[in-house]
């Protein structure tokens, strides 16, 4: 999916969003902490208006879970997350990761999915800014020896047949 070429204000992208204004501000703060902009690599942060608009427009079934995650984050810090200072936000996110991995993982997944769909980010990685299918992407062969510790561990699941 390619990002629109003209910036979309976050507020207009969120008109149909079930997120409150406070939720959106906290989401922006979370995204900015997770992936900040980089002038050195000429890439936007995950809190870039185009990336956030993409995230808000693709929420649908995950909106309730995202609201729950943001509410839990606010509860953990005892105030609205976006009102914290940047260093405090980083610490609270680290605490949130340890305290509530399920909701933290949702935030990370949404952030990363939308960030790496952005054309600017794909170009900065030296990749063609296009959908992966139908052409696909070449993946170089890796060192399968890196999997030896995993293989040596053996199965870590329960056998459903016995």
PDB file of C-alpha atoms in Angstrom:
ATOM      1  CA  UNK A   1       0.000   0.000   0.000  1.00  0.00           C
ATOM      2  CA  UNK A   2       1.414   3.343  -0.932  1.00  0.00           C
ATOM      3  CA  UNK A   3       1.001   6.457   1.138  1.00  0.00           C
ATOM      4  CA  UNK A   4      -0.842   9.418  -0.348  1.00  0.00           C
ATOM      5  CA  UNK A   5       1.413  12.037  -1.898  1.00  0.00           C
ATOM      6  CA  UNK A   6      -0.244  14.935  -0.081  1.00  0.00           C
ATOM      7  CA  UNK A   7      -0.190  15.106   3.704  1.00  0.00           C
ATOM      8  CA  UNK A   8      -3.441  14.092   5.368  1.00  0.00           C
ATOM      9  CA  UNK A   9      -4.136  15.919   8.618  1.00  0.00           C
ATOM     10  CA  UNK A  10      -4.439  13.435  11.465  1.00  0.00           C
ATOM     11  CA  UNK A  11      -7.666  15.021  12.617  1.00  0.00           C
ATOM     12  CA  UNK A  12      -9.380  14.516   9.233  1.00  0.00           C
ATOM     13  CA  UNK A  13      -8.168  10.919   8.989  1.00  0.00           C
ATOM     14  CA  UNK A  14      -9.588  10.268  12.427  1.00  0.00           C
ATOM     15  CA  UNK A  15     -13.089  11.615  11.825  1.00  0.00           C
ATOM     16  CA  UNK A  16     -14.528   8.093  11.667  1.00  0.00           C
ATOM     17  CA  UNK A  17     -12.127   6.842  14.317  1.00  0.00           C
ATOM     18  CA  UNK A  18     -13.538   5.688  17.660  1.00  0.00           C
ATOM     19  CA  UNK A  19     -10.431   7.134  19.357  1.00  0.00           C
ATOM     20  CA  UNK A  20     -10.934  10.267  21.412  1.00  0.00           C
ATOM     21  CA  UNK A  21      -8.674  13.278  20.894  1.00  0.00           C
ATOM     22  CA  UNK A  22      -6.780  12.270  24.043  1.00  0.00           C
ATOM     23  CA  UNK A  23      -6.317   8.720  22.726  1.00  0.00           C
ATOM     24  CA  UNK A  24      -4.968  10.097  19.437  1.00  0.00           C
ATOM     25  CA  UNK A  25      -2.489  12.373  21.245  1.00  0.00           C
ATOM     26  CA  UNK A  26      -1.305   9.471  23.401  1.00  0.00           C
ATOM     27  CA  UNK A  27      -1.031   7.255  20.322  1.00  0.00           C
ATOM     28  CA  UNK A  28       1.125   9.908  18.626  1.00  0.00           C
ATOM     29  CA  UNK A  29       3.362  10.041  21.692  1.00  0.00           C
ATOM     30  CA  UNK A  30       3.690   6.235  21.769  1.00  0.00           C
ATOM     31  CA  UNK A  31       4.509   6.053  18.056  1.00  0.00           C
ATOM     32  CA  UNK A  32       7.071   8.855  18.360  1.00  0.00           C
ATOM     33  CA  UNK A  33       8.781   7.006  21.224  1.00  0.00           C
ATOM     34  CA  UNK A  34       8.835   3.701  19.352  1.00  0.00           C
ATOM     35  CA  UNK A  35      10.239   4.988  16.060  1.00  0.00           C
ATOM     36  CA  UNK A  36      11.514   8.571  16.141  1.00  0.00           C
ATOM     37  CA  UNK A  37      12.287  10.486  12.953  1.00  0.00           C
ATOM     38  CA  UNK A  38      15.869  10.296  11.678  1.00  0.00           C
ATOM     39  CA  UNK A  39      17.461  13.133   9.777  1.00  0.00           C
ATOM     40  CA  UNK A  40      20.556  10.989   9.179  1.00  0.00           C
ATOM     41  CA  UNK A  41      18.532   8.391   7.266  1.00  0.00           C
ATOM     42  CA  UNK A  42      15.982  10.913   5.986  1.00  0.00           C
ATOM     43  CA  UNK A  43      12.989   8.970   7.312  1.00  0.00           C
ATOM     44  CA  UNK A  44       9.952  10.149   9.211  1.00  0.00           C
ATOM     45  CA  UNK A  45       9.064   8.935  12.660  1.00  0.00           C
ATOM     46  CA  UNK A  46       6.118   6.604  13.192  1.00  0.00           C
ATOM     47  CA  UNK A  47       4.230   9.685  14.443  1.00  0.00           C
ATOM     48  CA  UNK A  48       4.356  11.236  10.959  1.00  0.00           C
ATOM     49  CA  UNK A  49       0.878  12.422   9.850  1.00  0.00           C
ATOM     50  CA  UNK A  50       0.795  10.129   6.784  1.00  0.00           C
ATOM     51  CA  UNK A  51       1.777   7.062   8.791  1.00  0.00           C
ATOM     52  CA  UNK A  52      -0.686   7.850  11.577  1.00  0.00           C
ATOM     53  CA  UNK A  53      -3.461   8.447   9.031  1.00  0.00           C
ATOM     54  CA  UNK A  54      -2.714   5.024   7.518  1.00  0.00           C
ATOM     55  CA  UNK A  55      -2.837   3.439  10.978  1.00  0.00           C
ATOM     56  CA  UNK A  56      -6.125   5.122  11.892  1.00  0.00           C
ATOM     57  CA  UNK A  57      -7.676   4.210   8.553  1.00  0.00           C
ATOM     58  CA  UNK A  58      -6.687   0.558   8.917  1.00  0.00           C
ATOM     59  CA  UNK A  59      -7.823   0.030  12.527  1.00  0.00           C
ATOM     60  CA  UNK A  60     -11.315  -1.406  12.040  1.00  0.00           C
ATOM     61  CA  UNK A  61     -11.442  -4.616  14.111  1.00  0.00           C
ATOM     62  CA  UNK A  62      -8.530  -3.591  16.343  1.00  0.00           C
ATOM     63  CA  UNK A  63      -9.938  -0.244  17.442  1.00  0.00           C
ATOM     64  CA  UNK A  64     -11.415  -1.548  20.708  1.00  0.00           C
ATOM     65  CA  UNK A  65      -8.165  -3.348  21.575  1.00  0.00           C
ATOM     66  CA  UNK A  66      -6.147  -0.197  20.799  1.00  0.00           C
ATOM     67  CA  UNK A  67      -8.409   1.904  23.017  1.00  0.00           C
ATOM     68  CA  UNK A  68      -8.015  -0.672  25.778  1.00  0.00           C
ATOM     69  CA  UNK A  69      -4.217  -0.604  25.383  1.00  0.00           C
ATOM     70  CA  UNK A  70      -4.121   3.203  25.558  1.00  0.00           C
ATOM     71  CA  UNK A  71      -6.426   3.217  28.594  1.00  0.00           C
ATOM     72  CA  UNK A  72      -4.201   0.646  30.347  1.00  0.00           C
ATOM     73  CA  UNK A  73      -1.156   2.744  29.504  1.00  0.00           C
ATOM     74  CA  UNK A  74      -2.826   5.808  31.075  1.00  0.00           C
ATOM     75  CA  UNK A  75      -3.729   3.753  34.155  1.00  0.00           C
ATOM     76  CA  UNK A  76      -0.144   2.547  34.509  1.00  0.00           C
ATOM     77  CA  UNK A  77       1.294   6.049  34.511  1.00  0.00           C
ATOM     78  CA  UNK A  78      -1.513   7.521  36.612  1.00  0.00           C
ATOM     79  CA  UNK A  79      -2.277  10.271  34.102  1.00  0.00           C
ATOM     80  CA  UNK A  80      -2.768  10.757  30.389  1.00  0.00           C
ATOM     81  CA  UNK A  81       0.327   9.325  28.680  1.00  0.00           C
ATOM     82  CA  UNK A  82       0.809  12.191  26.231  1.00  0.00           C
ATOM     83  CA  UNK A  83       1.118  14.720  29.097  1.00  0.00           C
ATOM     84  CA  UNK A  84       4.293  13.055  30.417  1.00  0.00           C
ATOM     85  CA  UNK A  85       7.761  14.368  29.589  1.00  0.00           C
ATOM     86  CA  UNK A  86       9.583  12.434  26.836  1.00  0.00           C
ATOM     87  CA  UNK A  87      11.974  10.643  29.217  1.00  0.00           C
ATOM     88  CA  UNK A  88       9.075   9.631  31.463  1.00  0.00           C
ATOM     89  CA  UNK A  89       7.146   8.351  28.424  1.00  0.00           C
ATOM     90  CA  UNK A  90      10.041   6.097  27.514  1.00  0.00           C
ATOM     91  CA  UNK A  91      10.215   4.683  31.047  1.00  0.00           C
ATOM     92  CA  UNK A  92       6.448   4.131  31.215  1.00  0.00           C
ATOM     93  CA  UNK A  93       6.518   2.301  27.868  1.00  0.00           C
ATOM     94  CA  UNK A  94       9.269   0.047  29.195  1.00  0.00           C
ATOM     95  CA  UNK A  95       7.209  -0.629  32.335  1.00  0.00           C
ATOM     96  CA  UNK A  96       4.130  -1.245  30.171  1.00  0.00           C
ATOM     97  CA  UNK A  97       6.050  -3.801  28.105  1.00  0.00           C
ATOM     98  CA  UNK A  98       6.870  -5.752  31.258  1.00  0.00           C
ATOM     99  CA  UNK A  99       3.433  -5.370  32.851  1.00  0.00           C
ATOM    100  CA  UNK A 100       1.119  -5.972  29.881  1.00  0.00           C
ATOM    101  CA  UNK A 101       2.840  -7.653  26.948  1.00  0.00           C
ATOM    102  CA  UNK A 102      -0.453  -8.385  25.166  1.00  0.00           C
ATOM    103  CA  UNK A 103      -1.415  -4.727  24.841  1.00  0.00           C
ATOM    104  CA  UNK A 104       2.165  -3.575  24.314  1.00  0.00           C
ATOM    105  CA  UNK A 105       2.526  -6.076  21.452  1.00  0.00           C
ATOM    106  CA  UNK A 106      -0.584  -4.644  19.810  1.00  0.00           C
ATOM    107  CA  UNK A 107       0.924  -1.144  19.908  1.00  0.00           C
ATOM    108  CA  UNK A 108       4.203  -2.403  18.456  1.00  0.00           C
ATOM    109  CA  UNK A 109       2.453  -4.405  15.724  1.00  0.00           C
ATOM    110  CA  UNK A 110       0.287  -1.493  14.590  1.00  0.00           C
ATOM    111  CA  UNK A 111       3.269   0.854  14.667  1.00  0.00           C
ATOM    112  CA  UNK A 112       5.555  -1.400  12.649  1.00  0.00           C
ATOM    113  CA  UNK A 113       2.930  -2.489  10.104  1.00  0.00           C
ATOM    114  CA  UNK A 114       2.029   1.050   9.169  1.00  0.00           C
ATOM    115  CA  UNK A 115       5.577   2.407   9.377  1.00  0.00           C
ATOM    116  CA  UNK A 116       6.992  -0.097   6.923  1.00  0.00           C
ATOM    117  CA  UNK A 117       4.149   0.470   4.448  1.00  0.00           C
ATOM    118  CA  UNK A 118       5.300   4.051   3.972  1.00  0.00           C
ATOM    119  CA  UNK A 119       7.058   4.688   0.642  1.00  0.00           C
ATOM    120  CA  UNK A 120       9.687   6.958   2.229  1.00  0.00           C
ATOM    121  CA  UNK A 121      10.688   4.260   4.685  1.00  0.00           C
ATOM    122  CA  UNK A 122      10.840   1.573   1.978  1.00  0.00           C
ATOM    123  CA  UNK A 123      13.062   3.773  -0.217  1.00  0.00           C
ATOM    124  CA  UNK A 124      15.369   4.498   2.737  1.00  0.00           C
ATOM    125  CA  UNK A 125      15.865   0.739   3.085  1.00  0.00           C
ATOM    126  CA  UNK A 126      16.849   0.513  -0.572  1.00  0.00           C
ATOM    127  CA  UNK A 127      13.627  -1.260  -1.473  1.00  0.00           C
ATOM    128  CA  UNK A 128      11.273  -0.465  -4.269  1.00  0.00           C
ATOM    129  CA  UNK A 129       8.205   1.311  -2.857  1.00  0.00           C
ATOM    130  CA  UNK A 130       5.537  -1.103  -4.071  1.00  0.00           C
ATOM    131  CA  UNK A 131       3.296  -3.862  -2.863  1.00  0.00           C
ATOM    132  CA  UNK A 132       5.164  -7.158  -2.297  1.00  0.00           C
ATOM    133  CA  UNK A 133       2.833  -9.104  -4.570  1.00  0.00           C
ATOM    134  CA  UNK A 134       2.629 -10.175  -7.344  1.00  0.00           C
ATOM    135  CA  UNK A 135       6.313  -9.509  -8.087  1.00  0.00           C
ATOM    136  CA  UNK A 136       7.642 -10.506  -4.672  1.00  0.00           C
ATOM    137  CA  UNK A 137      11.048  -9.619  -3.241  1.00  0.00           C
ATOM    138  CA  UNK A 138      14.313 -11.513  -3.430  1.00  0.00           C
ATOM    139  CA  UNK A 139      15.502 -12.836  -0.091  1.00  0.00           C
ATOM    140  CA  UNK A 140      19.132 -13.830   0.215  1.00  0.00           C
ATOM    141  CA  UNK A 141      19.935 -17.223   1.700  1.00  0.00           C
ATOM    142  CA  UNK A 142      20.691 -17.064   5.388  1.00  0.00           C
ATOM    143  CA  UNK A 143      22.881 -19.040   7.724  1.00  0.00           C
ATOM    144  CA  UNK A 144      20.675 -21.935   8.807  1.00  0.00           C
ATOM    145  CA  UNK A 145      23.212 -22.749  11.524  1.00  0.00           C
ATOM    146  CA  UNK A 146      21.669 -19.897  13.499  1.00  0.00           C
ATOM    147  CA  UNK A 147      18.668 -22.181  14.058  1.00  0.00           C
ATOM    148  CA  UNK A 148      20.753 -24.901  15.789  1.00  0.00           C
ATOM    149  CA  UNK A 149      19.970 -23.675  19.341  1.00  0.00           C
ATOM    150  CA  UNK A 150      16.255 -23.709  18.512  1.00  0.00           C
ATOM    151  CA  UNK A 151      16.447 -27.207  17.048  1.00  0.00           C
ATOM    152  CA  UNK A 152      18.485 -28.431  20.040  1.00  0.00           C
ATOM    153  CA  UNK A 153      15.829 -27.132  22.441  1.00  0.00           C
ATOM    154  CA  UNK A 154      13.315 -29.585  21.023  1.00  0.00           C
ATOM    155  CA  UNK A 155       9.565 -29.137  20.889  1.00  0.00           C
ATOM    156  CA  UNK A 156       8.125 -26.550  23.275  1.00  0.00           C
ATOM    157  CA  UNK A 157       4.488 -27.280  22.498  1.00  0.00           C
ATOM    158  CA  UNK A 158       2.022 -29.858  23.676  1.00  0.00           C
ATOM    159  CA  UNK A 159       1.253 -32.697  21.249  1.00  0.00           C
ATOM    160  CA  UNK A 160      -2.434 -32.265  20.321  1.00  0.00           C
ATOM    161  CA  UNK A 161      -2.782 -35.936  19.320  1.00  0.00           C
ATOM    162  CA  UNK A 162      -1.650 -37.562  22.505  1.00  0.00           C
TER     163      UNK A 162
END
